[in-house]
Amino acid sequence: MKIPGCLILFAILLLMMVSSCYYDSEEYLYPNTSSQCDTTDVTYSKSVVPIIQNSCLSCHSNSTAALGGNIKLEDYADVKLRADDHRLLGSIEHQSGYSPMPQGSKKLDDCKISTVRIWVNAGAPNN
Ligand code: HEC
């Protein structure tokens, strides 16, 4: 039996449509797969320290604290102090009454802020 060329073309088109539909629905089912925020296992050393290193230590390390109002965020004890006096969250969440941090850059993204918030609300453990 001879299959008409237009039928094959139609079949190919249909396949393309089906696969693109599947792709669409995957995006719909799992939004933001590329920028997913994983806050299931937040710890000081694995989650909080990298954020502080990347965004804060240029002004708040033990050696650069002169640039950061002498607020140190390098050692756990110093970070814990700022977690407990609410300045850490107050500043990164840009709450009124606190200096917005990181100074001179844009606000941290929501994922980083919630990571720090989860850690602080857990009592800022040294884990
Ligand atoms: C470019 C330098 C710079 C960077 C980067 C920076 N800070 Fe600061 N920070 C400062 C300065 C200067 C002060 C003191 C003057 C002030 O309060 O505005 C300060 C003050 C603070 C305070 C005290 C705020 C208050 O209201 O009492 C906290 C807490 C703080 N920084 C946390 C952070 C955190 C967390 C980051 C990273 C997300 C960060 N800073 C990044 C310069 C910086």
mmCIF file of C-alpha atoms and ligand atoms in Angstrom:
data_model
loop_
_atom_site.group_PDB
_atom_site.id
_atom_site.type_symbol
_atom_site.label_atom_id
_atom_site.label_comp_id
_atom_site.label_asym_id
_atom_site.label_seq_id
_atom_site.Cartn_x
_atom_site.Cartn_y
_atom_site.Cartn_z
ATOM 1 C CA MET A 1 0.000 0.000 0.000
ATOM 2 C CA LYS A 2 1.301 3.419 -0.920
ATOM 3 C CA ILE A 3 1.278 5.953 1.899
ATOM 4 C CA PRO A 4 0.654 9.485 0.647
ATOM 5 C CA GLY A 5 3.476 11.934 1.392
ATOM 6 C CA CYS A 6 1.123 14.390 2.998
ATOM 7 C CA LEU A 7 0.095 11.763 5.532
ATOM 8 C CA ILE A 8 3.728 11.237 6.563
ATOM 9 C CA LEU A 9 4.179 14.982 6.865
ATOM 10 C CA PHE A 10 1.046 15.152 8.940
ATOM 11 C CA ALA A 11 2.288 12.357 11.186
ATOM 12 C CA ILE A 12 5.590 14.174 11.719
ATOM 13 C CA LEU A 13 3.787 17.401 12.496
ATOM 14 C CA LEU A 14 1.561 15.590 14.951
ATOM 15 C CA LEU A 15 4.602 14.061 16.669
ATOM 16 C CA MET A 16 6.224 17.460 16.990
ATOM 17 C CA MET A 17 3.058 18.907 18.447
ATOM 18 C CA VAL A 18 2.676 16.099 20.935
ATOM 19 C CA SER A 19 6.259 16.355 22.111
ATOM 20 C CA SER A 20 6.085 20.122 22.437
ATOM 21 C CA CYS A 21 2.835 19.805 24.344
ATOM 22 C CA TYR A 22 4.538 17.397 26.697
ATOM 23 C CA TYR A 23 7.355 19.868 27.201
ATOM 24 C CA ASP A 24 4.847 22.628 27.926
ATOM 25 C CA SER A 25 2.991 20.578 30.470
ATOM 26 C CA GLU A 26 6.232 19.607 32.196
ATOM 27 C CA GLU A 27 7.046 23.258 32.598
ATOM 28 C CA TYR A 28 3.577 23.825 33.926
ATOM 29 C CA LEU A 29 3.837 20.995 36.430
ATOM 30 C CA TYR A 30 7.297 21.877 37.694
ATOM 31 C CA PRO A 31 7.658 25.649 37.504
ATOM 32 C CA ASN A 32 11.095 27.195 37.964
ATOM 33 C CA THR A 33 12.952 23.915 37.625
ATOM 34 C CA SER A 34 16.043 25.894 36.726
ATOM 35 C CA SER A 35 15.926 28.128 39.789
ATOM 36 C CA GLN A 36 14.409 25.799 42.326
ATOM 37 C CA CYS A 37 14.903 26.801 45.926
ATOM 38 C CA ASP A 38 15.844 23.807 48.020
ATOM 39 C CA THR A 39 15.417 24.589 51.696
ATOM 40 C CA THR A 40 14.893 21.051 52.932
ATOM 41 C CA ASP A 41 18.244 20.710 54.658
ATOM 42 C CA VAL A 42 19.439 24.138 55.718
ATOM 43 C CA THR A 43 22.612 24.176 57.812
ATOM 44 C CA TYR A 44 24.985 26.901 58.867
ATOM 45 C CA SER A 45 28.050 25.478 57.177
ATOM 46 C CA LYS A 46 26.477 24.277 53.913
ATOM 47 C CA SER A 47 23.743 26.861 53.352
ATOM 48 C CA VAL A 48 24.413 30.077 55.243
ATOM 49 C CA VAL A 49 28.199 30.362 55.065
ATOM 50 C CA PRO A 50 28.339 30.340 51.226
ATOM 51 C CA ILE A 51 25.782 33.159 51.054
ATOM 52 C CA ILE A 52 27.739 35.266 53.527
ATOM 53 C CA GLN A 53 31.011 34.483 51.781
ATOM 54 C CA ASN A 54 29.682 35.540 48.402
ATOM 55 C CA SER A 55 27.766 38.639 49.400
ATOM 56 C CA CYS A 56 28.989 39.941 52.731
ATOM 57 C CA LEU A 57 32.605 39.129 53.612
ATOM 58 C CA SER A 58 34.018 41.772 51.303
ATOM 59 C CA CYS A 59 32.959 44.201 54.047
ATOM 60 C CA HIS A 60 32.357 41.963 57.058
ATOM 61 C CA SER A 61 35.265 39.515 57.314
ATOM 62 C CA ASN A 62 37.632 39.681 60.265
ATOM 63 C CA SER A 63 40.067 41.686 58.164
ATOM 64 C CA THR A 64 37.604 43.859 56.211
ATOM 65 C CA ALA A 65 35.159 44.727 59.006
ATOM 66 C CA ALA A 66 36.391 48.319 59.007
ATOM 67 C CA LEU A 67 34.444 48.665 55.738
ATOM 68 C CA GLY A 68 31.350 47.213 57.350
ATOM 69 C CA GLY A 69 30.840 49.312 60.444
ATOM 70 C CA ASN A 70 33.000 46.827 62.385
ATOM 71 C CA ILE A 71 30.293 44.203 62.110
ATOM 72 C CA LYS A 72 31.988 40.824 61.646
ATOM 73 C CA LEU A 73 30.285 37.914 59.931
ATOM 74 C CA GLU A 74 33.161 35.505 59.398
ATOM 75 C CA ASP A 75 33.145 33.389 62.561
ATOM 76 C CA TYR A 76 30.083 31.512 63.728
ATOM 77 C CA ALA A 77 29.987 33.355 67.068
ATOM 78 C CA ASP A 78 29.828 36.720 65.283
ATOM 79 C CA VAL A 79 27.101 35.608 62.886
ATOM 80 C CA LYS A 80 25.144 34.073 65.764
ATOM 81 C CA LEU A 81 25.298 37.412 67.572
ATOM 82 C CA ARG A 82 23.698 39.161 64.569
ATOM 83 C CA ALA A 83 21.159 36.402 64.139
ATOM 84 C CA ASP A 84 20.107 36.770 67.763
ATOM 85 C CA ASP A 85 19.904 40.569 67.787
ATOM 86 C CA HIS A 86 17.796 40.360 64.589
ATOM 87 C CA ARG A 87 20.147 42.594 62.608
ATOM 88 C CA LEU A 88 21.055 39.822 60.189
ATOM 89 C CA LEU A 89 17.473 39.270 59.031
ATOM 90 C CA GLY A 90 16.506 42.911 59.482
ATOM 91 C CA SER A 91 19.254 44.021 57.133
ATOM 92 C CA ILE A 92 18.915 41.393 54.380
ATOM 93 C CA GLU A 93 15.114 41.640 54.386
ATOM 94 C CA HIS A 94 15.402 45.441 54.172
ATOM 95 C CA GLN A 95 13.206 45.912 57.234
ATOM 96 C CA SER A 96 12.710 49.437 58.438
ATOM 97 C CA GLY A 97 15.078 50.444 61.196
ATOM 98 C CA TYR A 98 17.937 48.372 59.731
ATOM 99 C CA SER A 99 20.571 49.256 57.183
ATOM 100 C CA PRO A 100 19.715 47.416 53.963
ATOM 101 C CA MET A 101 22.331 44.775 53.062
ATOM 102 C CA PRO A 102 24.341 43.936 51.073
ATOM 103 C CA GLN A 103 25.234 47.599 51.003
ATOM 104 C CA GLY A 104 25.613 49.012 47.512
ATOM 105 C CA SER A 105 24.285 45.874 45.751
ATOM 106 C CA LYS A 106 20.858 44.575 44.968
ATOM 107 C CA LYS A 107 18.871 42.700 47.560
ATOM 108 C CA LEU A 108 19.672 38.990 47.904
ATOM 109 C CA ASP A 109 17.311 36.746 45.950
ATOM 110 C CA ASP A 110 14.311 35.264 47.758
ATOM 111 C CA CYS A 111 15.885 31.828 47.978
ATOM 112 C CA LYS A 112 18.935 33.126 49.842
ATOM 113 C CA ILE A 113 16.828 35.250 52.145
ATOM 114 C CA SER A 114 14.534 32.352 53.033
ATOM 115 C CA THR A 115 17.556 30.108 53.576
ATOM 116 C CA VAL A 116 18.954 32.543 56.143
ATOM 117 C CA ARG A 117 15.499 33.054 57.660
ATOM 118 C CA ILE A 118 14.979 29.309 58.124
ATOM 119 C CA TRP A 119 18.354 29.007 59.814
ATOM 120 C CA VAL A 120 17.750 31.979 62.130
ATOM 121 C CA ASN A 121 14.260 30.780 63.039
ATOM 122 C CA ALA A 122 15.702 27.376 63.895
ATOM 123 C CA GLY A 123 17.756 29.127 66.557
ATOM 124 C CA ALA A 124 20.840 29.771 64.388
ATOM 125 C CA PRO A 125 22.503 26.436 65.240
ATOM 126 C CA ASN A 126 26.195 25.779 64.597
ATOM 127 C CA ASN A 127 25.641 22.887 62.227
HETATM 128 C C1 HEC B 1 30.094 47.109 50.451
HETATM 129 C C2 HEC B 1 30.223 46.797 51.835
HETATM 130 C C3 HEC B 1 29.177 45.939 52.502
HETATM 131 C C4 HEC B 1 28.667 44.717 52.085
HETATM 132 C C5 HEC B 1 28.998 43.961 50.826
HETATM 133 C C6 HEC B 1 27.776 44.288 53.123
HETATM 134 N N1 HEC B 1 27.731 45.212 54.119
HETATM 135 FE FE1 HEC B 1 26.715 45.042 55.889
HETATM 136 N N2 HEC B 1 27.345 46.879 56.435
HETATM 137 C C7 HEC B 1 28.202 47.685 55.725
HETATM 138 C C8 HEC B 1 28.411 48.939 56.465
HETATM 139 C C9 HEC B 1 29.294 50.100 56.022
HETATM 140 C C10 HEC B 1 27.661 48.823 57.659
HETATM 141 C C11 HEC B 1 27.582 49.804 58.794
HETATM 142 C C12 HEC B 1 26.864 51.048 58.460
HETATM 143 C C13 HEC B 1 25.414 50.787 58.309
HETATM 144 O O1 HEC B 1 24.788 50.214 59.223
HETATM 145 O O2 HEC B 1 24.886 51.132 57.253
HETATM 146 C C14 HEC B 1 26.998 47.536 57.595
HETATM 147 C C15 HEC B 1 26.140 47.090 58.576
HETATM 148 C C16 HEC B 1 25.605 45.813 58.605
HETATM 149 C C17 HEC B 1 24.757 45.307 59.666
HETATM 150 C C18 HEC B 1 24.214 46.105 60.845
HETATM 151 C C19 HEC B 1 22.938 46.738 60.317
HETATM 152 C C20 HEC B 1 22.119 47.446 61.340
HETATM 153 O O3 HEC B 1 21.103 48.031 60.921
HETATM 154 O O4 HEC B 1 22.445 47.416 62.509
HETATM 155 C C21 HEC B 1 24.472 44.014 59.354
HETATM 156 C C22 HEC B 1 23.656 43.030 60.177
HETATM 157 C C23 HEC B 1 25.107 43.737 58.093
HETATM 158 N N3 HEC B 1 25.797 44.849 57.665
HETATM 159 C C24 HEC B 1 24.998 42.536 57.439
HETATM 160 C C25 HEC B 1 25.424 42.322 56.131
HETATM 161 C C26 HEC B 1 25.129 41.134 55.396
HETATM 162 C C27 HEC B 1 24.355 39.955 55.939
HETATM 163 C C28 HEC B 1 25.695 41.294 54.175
HETATM 164 C C29 HEC B 1 25.639 40.337 53.020
HETATM 165 C C30 HEC B 1 24.336 39.911 52.592
HETATM 166 C C31 HEC B 1 26.354 42.590 54.155
HETATM 167 N N4 HEC B 1 26.146 43.201 55.359
HETATM 168 C C32 HEC B 1 27.069 43.101 53.077
HETATM 169 C C33 HEC B 1 28.790 47.390 54.517
HETATM 170 C C34 HEC B 1 28.567 46.245 53.780
#
